[in-house]
Short mmCIF file of C-alpha atoms in Angstrom, two decimals:
data_model
loop_
_atom_site.label_atom_id
_atom_site.label_comp_id
_atom_site.label_asym_id
_atom_site.label_seq_id
_atom_site.Cartn_x
_atom_site.Cartn_y
_atom_site.Cartn_z
CA MET A 1 18.71 15.34 34.42
CA ALA A 2 15.95 12.28 33.25
CA GLU A 3 17.26 10.18 30.68
CA PHE A 4 15.97 9.96 27.62
CA ASP A 5 16.68 6.14 26.02
CA ALA A 6 17.77 7.26 22.14
CA GLY A 7 17.15 3.74 21.44
CA PRO A 8 13.84 2.55 21.38
CA PHE A 9 13.02 5.74 20.22
CA LYS A 10 14.30 5.27 16.75
CA ALA A 11 13.97 1.78 16.34
CA ASP A 12 10.14 3.19 16.82
CA LEU A 13 10.91 5.88 14.07
CA GLU A 14 12.21 2.87 12.03
CA ARG A 15 9.77 0.17 12.60
CA ARG A 16 7.46 3.37 11.49
CA THR A 17 8.44 4.10 8.50
CA ALA A 18 9.48 0.68 7.33
CA GLY A 19 5.54 0.13 8.16
CA ALA A 20 4.80 2.80 5.04
CA ILE A 21 7.15 1.07 2.58
CA GLU A 22 5.47 -2.33 3.23
CA ALA A 23 2.23 -0.75 2.95
CA LEU A 24 3.12 1.29 -0.52
CA LYS A 25 4.87 -2.15 -1.53
CA HIS A 26 0.88 -3.84 -0.75
CA ASP A 27 -0.47 -1.45 -2.97
CA LEU A 28 1.70 -1.30 -5.74
CA SER A 29 1.40 -5.02 -5.55
CA SER A 30 -2.79 -4.54 -6.43
CA LEU A 31 -1.65 -2.59 -9.86
CA ARG A 32 -2.11 -4.67 -12.69
CA THR A 33 0.64 -5.10 -15.56
CA GLY A 34 -0.94 -7.64 -17.53
CA ARG A 35 -0.49 -10.61 -16.09
CA ALA A 36 -2.54 -12.29 -13.13
CA ASN A 37 -1.79 -11.65 -9.93
CA THR A 38 -3.87 -12.34 -7.22
CA GLY A 39 -2.80 -9.62 -5.45
CA MET A 40 -4.97 -7.31 -8.18
CA LEU A 41 -7.95 -7.98 -6.10
CA ASP A 42 -6.64 -6.33 -2.32
CA PRO A 43 -8.25 -3.36 -2.72
CA VAL A 44 -11.67 -5.00 -3.53
CA GLN A 45 -14.37 -4.01 -1.14
CA VAL A 46 -17.85 -6.24 -1.45
CA GLU A 47 -20.75 -4.83 0.51
CA VAL A 48 -22.75 -7.84 2.24
CA TYR A 49 -24.04 -8.52 5.15
CA GLY A 50 -24.95 -4.81 5.71
CA SER A 51 -20.80 -3.54 5.43
CA MET A 52 -18.40 -3.75 3.45
CA MET A 53 -15.74 -6.61 3.85
CA PRO A 54 -12.20 -7.07 1.72
CA LEU A 55 -12.96 -9.66 -1.17
CA ASN A 56 -10.36 -12.72 0.84
CA GLN A 57 -13.43 -12.66 3.08
CA LEU A 58 -15.75 -13.74 0.91
CA ALA A 59 -13.73 -15.97 -1.34
CA THR A 60 -10.56 -17.99 -3.04
CA VAL A 61 -8.90 -16.30 -5.36
CA THR A 62 -6.56 -18.07 -7.79
CA ALA A 63 -4.21 -17.26 -10.72
CA PRO A 64 -4.75 -20.44 -13.08
CA GLU A 65 -3.06 -19.15 -16.00
CA PRO A 66 -1.10 -16.14 -16.67
CA ARG A 67 -3.76 -14.38 -18.04
CA MET A 68 -6.68 -15.25 -15.55
CA LEU A 69 -7.89 -14.91 -12.47
CA THR A 70 -10.96 -16.94 -10.50
CA VAL A 71 -12.09 -15.90 -7.70
CA SER A 72 -13.93 -18.62 -5.79
CA VAL A 73 -17.16 -17.37 -3.21
CA TRP A 74 -18.10 -19.07 -0.34
CA ASP A 75 -21.42 -18.64 -0.45
CA ARG A 76 -23.91 -18.86 -3.22
CA SER A 77 -25.70 -15.24 -1.96
CA ASN A 78 -22.69 -13.37 -2.26
CA VAL A 79 -22.12 -14.33 -5.72
CA THR A 80 -23.64 -10.96 -7.40
CA PRO A 81 -22.53 -8.03 -4.99
CA VAL A 82 -18.76 -9.53 -5.12
CA GLU A 83 -19.03 -9.67 -9.14
CA LYS A 84 -20.04 -6.16 -8.73
CA ALA A 85 -17.83 -4.47 -6.60
CA ILE A 86 -15.03 -6.20 -8.84
CA ARG A 87 -16.83 -4.64 -11.66
CA SER A 88 -16.87 -1.41 -9.94
CA ALA A 89 -13.36 -1.49 -8.34
CA GLY A 90 -11.89 0.22 -11.30
CA LEU A 91 -9.57 -2.66 -12.26
CA GLY A 92 -10.60 -2.74 -15.67
CA LEU A 93 -12.04 -6.43 -15.13
CA ASN A 94 -15.09 -7.91 -16.31
CA PRO A 95 -16.13 -11.14 -14.77
CA ILE A 96 -17.43 -13.91 -15.83
CA THR A 97 -19.84 -16.04 -13.68
CA ASP A 98 -20.15 -19.96 -13.61
CA GLY A 99 -22.12 -20.63 -10.70
CA GLN A 100 -19.92 -19.73 -7.34
CA THR A 101 -17.07 -18.91 -9.59
CA LEU A 102 -15.98 -15.96 -11.59
CA ARG A 103 -13.35 -15.89 -14.07
CA LEU A 104 -11.44 -13.16 -14.59
CA PRO A 105 -9.35 -12.50 -18.02
CA ILE A 106 -7.06 -10.03 -17.80
CA PRO A 107 -7.01 -7.95 -20.46
CA ASP A 108 -3.79 -6.69 -22.46
CA MET A 109 -2.56 -3.45 -21.04
CA THR A 110 -3.47 -0.29 -23.35
CA GLU A 111 -0.96 2.52 -23.59
CA ASP A 112 -4.11 4.87 -22.26
CA ARG A 113 -4.49 1.81 -19.01
CA ARG A 114 -0.81 1.84 -18.35
CA LYS A 115 -0.31 5.84 -17.75
CA GLU A 116 -3.54 5.60 -15.57
CA MET A 117 -1.57 2.71 -13.86
CA VAL A 118 1.54 4.56 -13.51
CA LYS A 119 -0.33 7.66 -11.93
CA LEU A 120 -1.80 5.74 -9.47
CA ALA A 121 1.71 3.97 -8.72
CA GLY A 122 2.74 7.85 -7.88
CA SER A 123 -0.17 8.41 -6.01
CA TYR A 124 0.13 5.61 -3.75
CA ALA A 125 4.37 6.72 -3.47
CA GLU A 126 3.05 9.96 -2.75
CA LYS A 127 0.53 8.53 0.26
CA ALA A 128 3.65 6.97 1.87
CA LYS A 129 6.01 9.73 1.53
CA ILE A 130 3.20 11.53 3.75
CA ALA A 131 3.07 8.33 5.92
CA ALA A 132 7.08 8.71 6.34
CA ARG A 133 6.71 12.59 6.85
CA ASN A 134 4.13 12.42 9.24
CA VAL A 135 6.54 9.91 10.94
CA ARG A 136 9.12 12.60 11.33
CA ARG A 137 7.04 15.34 12.81
CA ASP A 138 5.86 12.93 15.26
CA GLY A 139 10.07 12.38 16.37
CA MET A 140 10.42 16.10 15.84
CA GLU A 141 7.75 16.76 18.19
CA ALA A 142 9.01 14.35 21.05
CA LEU A 143 12.26 15.05 20.83
CA LYS A 144 11.55 18.97 21.15
CA ALA A 145 9.07 17.98 24.77
CA ALA A 146 12.20 15.75 25.74
CA GLU A 147 14.42 18.78 25.53
CA LYS A 148 11.42 20.80 27.00
CA LYS A 149 10.84 18.66 29.97
CA GLY A 150 15.23 18.34 30.50
CA LYS A 151 15.40 14.53 29.89
CA ILE A 152 17.79 15.43 26.81
CA SER A 153 20.47 18.61 25.57
CA GLN A 154 19.75 20.93 23.01
CA ASP A 155 22.97 19.55 21.49
CA GLU A 156 21.39 15.85 22.05
CA GLN A 157 18.27 17.15 20.75
CA LYS A 158 19.83 18.33 17.49
CA ARG A 159 21.86 15.22 16.72
CA LEU A 160 18.28 13.27 17.03
CA GLU A 161 17.08 15.57 14.94
CA ALA A 162 19.72 14.67 12.68
CA GLU A 163 19.50 11.04 12.47
CA VAL A 164 15.56 11.33 12.08
CA GLN A 165 15.95 13.37 9.21
CA LYS A 166 18.55 10.46 8.14
CA ILE A 167 15.55 8.00 8.68
CA THR A 168 13.26 9.36 6.71
CA ASP A 169 15.46 10.18 4.03
CA LYS A 170 16.18 6.72 3.73
CA ALA A 171 12.66 6.01 3.38
CA VAL A 172 11.50 8.76 0.52
CA THR A 173 14.76 7.02 -0.78
CA ASP A 174 13.02 3.68 -0.43
CA ILE A 175 9.66 4.42 -1.54
CA ASP A 176 10.94 6.58 -4.48
CA ALA A 177 12.88 3.20 -5.73
CA ALA A 178 9.91 0.98 -5.15
CA ALA A 179 7.21 3.08 -7.09
CA SER A 180 10.23 3.83 -10.15
CA ALA A 181 10.47 -0.51 -9.97
CA LYS A 182 6.76 -0.35 -10.66
CA GLU A 183 6.86 1.90 -13.26
CA LYS A 184 9.10 0.05 -15.27
CA GLU A 185 6.62 -2.71 -14.63
CA ILE A 186 3.71 -1.40 -15.71
CA LEU A 187 5.57 0.42 -18.87
CA GLY A 188 7.18 -3.13 -19.67
CA LYS A 189 10.87 -1.35 -19.49
#
């Protein structure tokens, strides 16, 4: 029987589920909690030079005060598209233009806005869970293919499937914990 190396197989699954969790944490960091955070503008895409570009490739974003962000646009011709992209990003921010610098005062969060943010955090968490389940599906399919080719026995396949499920369950638990922590932060609890 040809040998199936379970070590790299499990390491790859763990790496991919960790990637889903990191992507979730990055998405959650962009959610506004009432104080300035440069990550809030990470999802902003600006239409310039005939294509969509992330804001951080066109400007420097800083948080000089707890309730203020500044965006220093590198090219004067991009100031208007950057301002338009920030307004239309659905972040509830209203830029004040001063030359090539945009000032973004962070308004107080209303109860409705907090509920919207919690809902958005939940959708980000659900996307991460789907990514983790897709990793599980890929792992299960790889194990079935290895068993059919005679690389592993049925017993070994069942044992490895249980480990794949354990990796997925841990990822889902971590995703739920990250989403719950962000929800508490948004609601100010």
